[in-house]
Short mmCIF file of N, CA and C in Angstrom, two decimals:
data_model
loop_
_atom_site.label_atom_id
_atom_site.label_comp_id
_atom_site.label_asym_id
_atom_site.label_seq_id
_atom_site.Cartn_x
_atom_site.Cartn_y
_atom_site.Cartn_z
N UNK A 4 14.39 4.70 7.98
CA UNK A 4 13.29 5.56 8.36
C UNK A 4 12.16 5.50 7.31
N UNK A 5 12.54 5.78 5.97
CA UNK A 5 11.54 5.66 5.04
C UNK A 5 10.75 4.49 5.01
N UNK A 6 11.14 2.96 5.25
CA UNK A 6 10.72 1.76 4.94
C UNK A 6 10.15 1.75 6.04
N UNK A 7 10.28 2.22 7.55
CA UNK A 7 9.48 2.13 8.41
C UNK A 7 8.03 2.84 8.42
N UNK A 8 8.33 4.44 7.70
CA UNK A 8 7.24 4.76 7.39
C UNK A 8 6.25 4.40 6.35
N UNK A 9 6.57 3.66 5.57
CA UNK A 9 6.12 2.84 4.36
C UNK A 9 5.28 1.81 5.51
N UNK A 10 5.72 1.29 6.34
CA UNK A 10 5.36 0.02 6.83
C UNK A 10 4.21 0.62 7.58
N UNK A 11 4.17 1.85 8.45
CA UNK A 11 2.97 2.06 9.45
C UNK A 11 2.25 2.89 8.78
N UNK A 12 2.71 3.06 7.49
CA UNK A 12 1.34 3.93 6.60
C UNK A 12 0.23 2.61 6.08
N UNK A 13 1.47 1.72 5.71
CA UNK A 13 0.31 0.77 5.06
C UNK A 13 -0.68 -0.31 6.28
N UNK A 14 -0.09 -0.06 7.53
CA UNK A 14 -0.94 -0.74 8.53
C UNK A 14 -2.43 -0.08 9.04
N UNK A 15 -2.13 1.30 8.41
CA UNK A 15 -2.97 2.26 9.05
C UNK A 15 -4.01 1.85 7.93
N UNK A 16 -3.88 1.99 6.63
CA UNK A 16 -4.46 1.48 5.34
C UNK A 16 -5.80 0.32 5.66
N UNK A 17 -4.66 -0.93 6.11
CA UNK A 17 -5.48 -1.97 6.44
C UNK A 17 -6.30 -1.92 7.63
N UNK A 18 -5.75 -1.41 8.54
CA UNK A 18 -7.09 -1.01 9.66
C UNK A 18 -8.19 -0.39 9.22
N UNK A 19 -8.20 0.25 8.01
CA UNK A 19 -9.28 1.13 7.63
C UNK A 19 -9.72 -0.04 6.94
N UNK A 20 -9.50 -0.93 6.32
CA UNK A 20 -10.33 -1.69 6.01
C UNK A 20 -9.84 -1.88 4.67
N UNK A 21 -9.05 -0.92 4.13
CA UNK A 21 -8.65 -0.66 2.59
C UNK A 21 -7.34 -1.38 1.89
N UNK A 22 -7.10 -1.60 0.89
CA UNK A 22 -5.89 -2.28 0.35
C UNK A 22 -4.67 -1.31 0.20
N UNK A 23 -3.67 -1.34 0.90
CA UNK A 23 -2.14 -0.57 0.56
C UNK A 23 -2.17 -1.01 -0.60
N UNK A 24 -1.15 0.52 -0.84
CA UNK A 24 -0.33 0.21 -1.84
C UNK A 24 1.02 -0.44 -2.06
N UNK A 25 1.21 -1.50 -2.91
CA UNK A 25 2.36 -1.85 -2.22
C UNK A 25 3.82 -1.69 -3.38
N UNK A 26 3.37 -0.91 -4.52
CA UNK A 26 4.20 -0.74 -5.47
C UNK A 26 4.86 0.56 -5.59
N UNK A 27 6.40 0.80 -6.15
CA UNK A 27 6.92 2.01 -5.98
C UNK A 27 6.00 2.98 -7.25
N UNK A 28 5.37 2.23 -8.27
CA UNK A 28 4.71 2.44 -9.40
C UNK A 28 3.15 3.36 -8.91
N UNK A 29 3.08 2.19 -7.88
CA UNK A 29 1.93 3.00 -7.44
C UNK A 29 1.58 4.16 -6.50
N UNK A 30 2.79 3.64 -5.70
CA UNK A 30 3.57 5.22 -4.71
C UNK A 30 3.04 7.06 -5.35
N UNK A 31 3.97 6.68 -6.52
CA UNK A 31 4.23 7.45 -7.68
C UNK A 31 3.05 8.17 -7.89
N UNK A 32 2.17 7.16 -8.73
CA UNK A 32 0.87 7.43 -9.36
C UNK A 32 0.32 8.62 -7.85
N UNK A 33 0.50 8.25 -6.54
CA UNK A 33 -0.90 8.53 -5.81
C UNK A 33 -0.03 10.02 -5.12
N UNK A 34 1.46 10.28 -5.19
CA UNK A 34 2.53 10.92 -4.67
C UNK A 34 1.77 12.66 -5.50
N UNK A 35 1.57 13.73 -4.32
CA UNK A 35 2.28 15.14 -5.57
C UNK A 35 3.40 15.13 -5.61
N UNK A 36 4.45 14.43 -5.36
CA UNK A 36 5.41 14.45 -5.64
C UNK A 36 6.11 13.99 -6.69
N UNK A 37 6.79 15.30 -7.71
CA UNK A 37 7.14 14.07 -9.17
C UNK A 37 8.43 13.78 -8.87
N UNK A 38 8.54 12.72 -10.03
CA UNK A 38 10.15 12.32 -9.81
C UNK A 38 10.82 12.80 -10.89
N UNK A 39 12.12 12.48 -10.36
CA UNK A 39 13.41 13.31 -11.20
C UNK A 39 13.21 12.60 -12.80
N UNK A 40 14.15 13.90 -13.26
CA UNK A 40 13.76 13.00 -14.99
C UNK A 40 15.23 11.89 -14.81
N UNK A 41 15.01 11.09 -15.66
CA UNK A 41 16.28 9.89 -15.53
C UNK A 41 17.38 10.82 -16.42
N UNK A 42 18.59 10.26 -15.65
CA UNK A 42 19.59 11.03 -16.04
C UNK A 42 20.03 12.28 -15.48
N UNK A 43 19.73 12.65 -14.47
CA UNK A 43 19.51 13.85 -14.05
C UNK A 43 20.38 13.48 -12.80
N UNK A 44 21.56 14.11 -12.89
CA UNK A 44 22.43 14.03 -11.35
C UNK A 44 22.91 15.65 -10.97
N UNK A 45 22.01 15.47 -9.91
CA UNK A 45 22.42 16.97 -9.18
C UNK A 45 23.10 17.16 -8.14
N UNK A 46 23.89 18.06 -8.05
CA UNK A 46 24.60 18.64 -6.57
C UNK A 46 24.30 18.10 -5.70
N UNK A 47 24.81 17.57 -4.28
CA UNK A 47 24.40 18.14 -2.90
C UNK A 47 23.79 18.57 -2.71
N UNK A 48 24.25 20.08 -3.21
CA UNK A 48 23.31 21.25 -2.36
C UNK A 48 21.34 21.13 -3.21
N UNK A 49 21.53 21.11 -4.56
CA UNK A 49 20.66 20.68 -5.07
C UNK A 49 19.35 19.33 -4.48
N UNK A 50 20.33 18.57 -4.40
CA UNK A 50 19.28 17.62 -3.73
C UNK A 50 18.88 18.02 -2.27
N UNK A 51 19.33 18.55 -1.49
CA UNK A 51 18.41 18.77 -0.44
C UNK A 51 17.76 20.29 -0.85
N UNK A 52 17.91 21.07 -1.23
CA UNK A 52 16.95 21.55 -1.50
C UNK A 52 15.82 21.30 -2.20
N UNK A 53 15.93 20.16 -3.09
CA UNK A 53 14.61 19.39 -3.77
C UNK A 53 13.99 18.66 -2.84
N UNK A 54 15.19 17.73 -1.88
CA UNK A 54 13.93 17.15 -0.90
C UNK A 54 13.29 18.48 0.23
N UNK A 55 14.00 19.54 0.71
CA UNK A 55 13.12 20.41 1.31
C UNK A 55 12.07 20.71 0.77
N UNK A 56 11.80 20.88 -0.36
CA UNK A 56 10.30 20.91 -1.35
C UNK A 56 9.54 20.13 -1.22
N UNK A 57 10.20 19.08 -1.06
CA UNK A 57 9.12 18.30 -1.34
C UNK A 57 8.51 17.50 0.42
N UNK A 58 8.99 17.55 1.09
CA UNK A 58 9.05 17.86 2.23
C UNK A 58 7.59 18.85 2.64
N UNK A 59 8.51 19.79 2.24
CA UNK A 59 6.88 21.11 2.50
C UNK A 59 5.94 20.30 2.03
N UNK A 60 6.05 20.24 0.36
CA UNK A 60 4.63 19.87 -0.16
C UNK A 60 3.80 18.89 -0.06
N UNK A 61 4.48 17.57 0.78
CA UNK A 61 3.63 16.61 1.74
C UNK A 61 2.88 17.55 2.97
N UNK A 62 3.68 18.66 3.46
CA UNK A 62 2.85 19.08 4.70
C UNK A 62 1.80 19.77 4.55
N UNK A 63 1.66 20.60 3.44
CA UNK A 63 0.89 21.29 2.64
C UNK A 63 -0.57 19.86 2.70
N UNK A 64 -0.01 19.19 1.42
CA UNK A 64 -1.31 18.05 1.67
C UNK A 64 -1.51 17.49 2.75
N UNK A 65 -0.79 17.14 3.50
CA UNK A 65 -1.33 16.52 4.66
C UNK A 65 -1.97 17.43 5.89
N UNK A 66 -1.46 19.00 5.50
CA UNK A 66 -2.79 19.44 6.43
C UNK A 66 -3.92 19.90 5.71
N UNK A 67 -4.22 19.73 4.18
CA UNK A 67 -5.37 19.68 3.50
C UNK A 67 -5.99 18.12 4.16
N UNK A 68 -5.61 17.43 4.15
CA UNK A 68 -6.21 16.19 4.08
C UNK A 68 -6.66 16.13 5.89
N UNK A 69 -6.12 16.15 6.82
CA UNK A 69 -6.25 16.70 7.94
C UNK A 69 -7.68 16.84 8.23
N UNK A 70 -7.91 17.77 7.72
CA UNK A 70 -8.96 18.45 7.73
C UNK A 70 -10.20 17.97 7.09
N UNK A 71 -9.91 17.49 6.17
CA UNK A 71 -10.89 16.61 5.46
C UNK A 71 -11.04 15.53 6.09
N UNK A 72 -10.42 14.84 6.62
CA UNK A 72 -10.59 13.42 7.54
C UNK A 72 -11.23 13.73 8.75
N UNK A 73 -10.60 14.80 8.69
CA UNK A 73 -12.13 15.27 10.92
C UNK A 73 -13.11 16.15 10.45
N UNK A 74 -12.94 16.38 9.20
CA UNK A 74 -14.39 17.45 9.23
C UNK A 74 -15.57 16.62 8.78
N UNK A 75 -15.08 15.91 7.01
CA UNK A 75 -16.06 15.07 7.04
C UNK A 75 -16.04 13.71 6.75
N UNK A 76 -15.52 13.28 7.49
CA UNK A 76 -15.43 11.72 8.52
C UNK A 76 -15.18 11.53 9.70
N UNK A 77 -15.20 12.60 10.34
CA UNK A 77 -15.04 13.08 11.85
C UNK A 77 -14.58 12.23 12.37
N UNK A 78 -12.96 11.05 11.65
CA UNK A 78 -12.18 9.91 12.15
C UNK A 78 -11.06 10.40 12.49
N UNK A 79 -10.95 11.12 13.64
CA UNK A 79 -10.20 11.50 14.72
C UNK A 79 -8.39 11.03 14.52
N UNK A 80 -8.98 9.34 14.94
CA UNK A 80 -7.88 8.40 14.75
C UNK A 80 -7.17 8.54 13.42
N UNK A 81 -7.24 8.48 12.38
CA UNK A 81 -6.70 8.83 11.13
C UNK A 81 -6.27 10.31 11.13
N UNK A 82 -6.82 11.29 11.49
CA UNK A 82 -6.76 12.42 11.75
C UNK A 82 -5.26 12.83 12.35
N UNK A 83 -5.21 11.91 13.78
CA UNK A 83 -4.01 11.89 14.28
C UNK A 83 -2.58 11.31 14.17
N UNK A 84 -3.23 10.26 13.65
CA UNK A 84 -2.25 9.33 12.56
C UNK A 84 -1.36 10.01 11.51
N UNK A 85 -1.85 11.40 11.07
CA UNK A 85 -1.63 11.91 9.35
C UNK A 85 -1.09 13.22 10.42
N UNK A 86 -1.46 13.38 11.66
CA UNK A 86 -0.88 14.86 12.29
C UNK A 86 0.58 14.12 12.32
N UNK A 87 0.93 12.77 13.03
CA UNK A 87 2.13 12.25 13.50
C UNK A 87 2.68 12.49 11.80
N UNK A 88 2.24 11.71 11.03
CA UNK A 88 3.10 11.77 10.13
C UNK A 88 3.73 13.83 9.33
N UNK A 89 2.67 14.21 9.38
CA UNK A 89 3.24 15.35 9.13
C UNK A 89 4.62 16.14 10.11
N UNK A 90 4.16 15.80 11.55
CA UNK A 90 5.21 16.42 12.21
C UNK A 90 6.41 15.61 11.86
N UNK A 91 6.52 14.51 11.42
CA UNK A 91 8.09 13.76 10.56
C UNK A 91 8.68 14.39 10.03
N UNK A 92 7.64 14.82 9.01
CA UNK A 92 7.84 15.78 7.86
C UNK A 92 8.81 17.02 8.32
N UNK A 93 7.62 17.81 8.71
CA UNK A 93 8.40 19.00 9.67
C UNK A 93 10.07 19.04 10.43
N UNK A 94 9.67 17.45 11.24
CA UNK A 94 11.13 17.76 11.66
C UNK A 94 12.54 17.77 10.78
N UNK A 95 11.97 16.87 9.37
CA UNK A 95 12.90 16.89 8.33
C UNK A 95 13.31 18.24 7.50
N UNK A 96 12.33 18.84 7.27
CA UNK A 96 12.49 20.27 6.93
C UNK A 96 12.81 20.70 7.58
N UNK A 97 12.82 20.73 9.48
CA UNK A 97 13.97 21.93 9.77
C UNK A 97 15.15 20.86 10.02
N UNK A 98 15.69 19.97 9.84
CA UNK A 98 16.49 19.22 9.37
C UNK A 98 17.33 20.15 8.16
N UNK A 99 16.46 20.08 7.23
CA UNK A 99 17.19 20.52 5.59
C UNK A 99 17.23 21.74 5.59
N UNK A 100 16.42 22.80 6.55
CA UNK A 100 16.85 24.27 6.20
C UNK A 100 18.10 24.60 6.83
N UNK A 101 18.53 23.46 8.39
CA UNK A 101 19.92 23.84 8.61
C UNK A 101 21.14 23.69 7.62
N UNK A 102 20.59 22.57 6.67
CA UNK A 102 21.51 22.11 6.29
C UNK A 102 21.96 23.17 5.22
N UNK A 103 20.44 23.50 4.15
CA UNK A 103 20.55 24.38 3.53
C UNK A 103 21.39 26.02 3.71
N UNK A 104 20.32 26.20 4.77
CA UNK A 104 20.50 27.70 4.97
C UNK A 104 21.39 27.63 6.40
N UNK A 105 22.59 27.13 6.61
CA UNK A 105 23.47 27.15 7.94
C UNK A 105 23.01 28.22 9.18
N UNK A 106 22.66 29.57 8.32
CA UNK A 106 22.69 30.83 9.27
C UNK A 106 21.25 31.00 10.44
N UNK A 107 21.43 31.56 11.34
CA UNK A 107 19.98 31.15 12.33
C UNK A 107 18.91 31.96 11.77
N UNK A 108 19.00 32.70 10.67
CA UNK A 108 17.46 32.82 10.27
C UNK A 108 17.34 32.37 9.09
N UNK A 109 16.17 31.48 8.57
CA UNK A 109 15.80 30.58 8.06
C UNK A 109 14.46 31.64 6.70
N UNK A 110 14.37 31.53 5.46
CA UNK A 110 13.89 31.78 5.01
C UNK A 110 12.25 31.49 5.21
N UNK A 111 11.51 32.00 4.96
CA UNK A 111 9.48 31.68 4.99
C UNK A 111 9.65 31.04 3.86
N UNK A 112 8.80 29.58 4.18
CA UNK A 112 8.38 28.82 3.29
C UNK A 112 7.10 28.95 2.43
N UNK A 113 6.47 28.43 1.71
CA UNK A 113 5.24 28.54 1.41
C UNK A 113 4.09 27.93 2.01
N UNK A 114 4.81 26.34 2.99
CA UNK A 114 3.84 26.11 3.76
C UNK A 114 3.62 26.51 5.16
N UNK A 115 4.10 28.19 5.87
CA UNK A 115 4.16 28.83 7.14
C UNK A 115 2.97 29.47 6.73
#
């Protein structure tokens, strides 16, 4: 799933006319997402609750960015492109809050 989304982010890239990125180095650099310190082995339960974070905090930017792409570049197409990818997102987070939180009510996130 990830390498696929890697693959139609960077197609979307080149349709715009622009150069992907094609390094995990550079991933990194352009990511709010930081990475783990080396050495660092956590729980189970730990790691999906880190990827539920981080999860949110792509959706967070990506509906900042959203918005910035149709308001002022009024490019629709990219617009919708970055909605698909966020709802990924989404479905992964309620993915990880079952996993997390088993019980049917689910804690408020910061990005609701």
């Amino acid at each position: 799933m990830l390498e696929e989304s890697i693959k139609v982010i960077a197609e979307r890239i080149n349709k715009l006319g622009s150069k992907s990125v094609i390094t995990m180095n550079e991933i990194l650099t352009l990511s709010p997402i930081n990475e783990a310190p080396k050495n660092y082995y956590p729980s189970s339960k730990e790691i999906i609750k880190e990827l539920l974070i981080d999860h949110e905090t792509e959706i967070v930017h990506l509906r900042n960015d959203i918005g910035i792409i149709y308001e002022k570049y009024n490019d629709v197409d990219t617009a919708d492109f970055l909605i698909s990818r966020m709802e990924a997102h989404e479905t992964m987070v309620r993915l990880l809050r079952r996993a997390t939180y088993p019980q049917s009510h689910y804690p408020m996130t910061f990005y609701n």
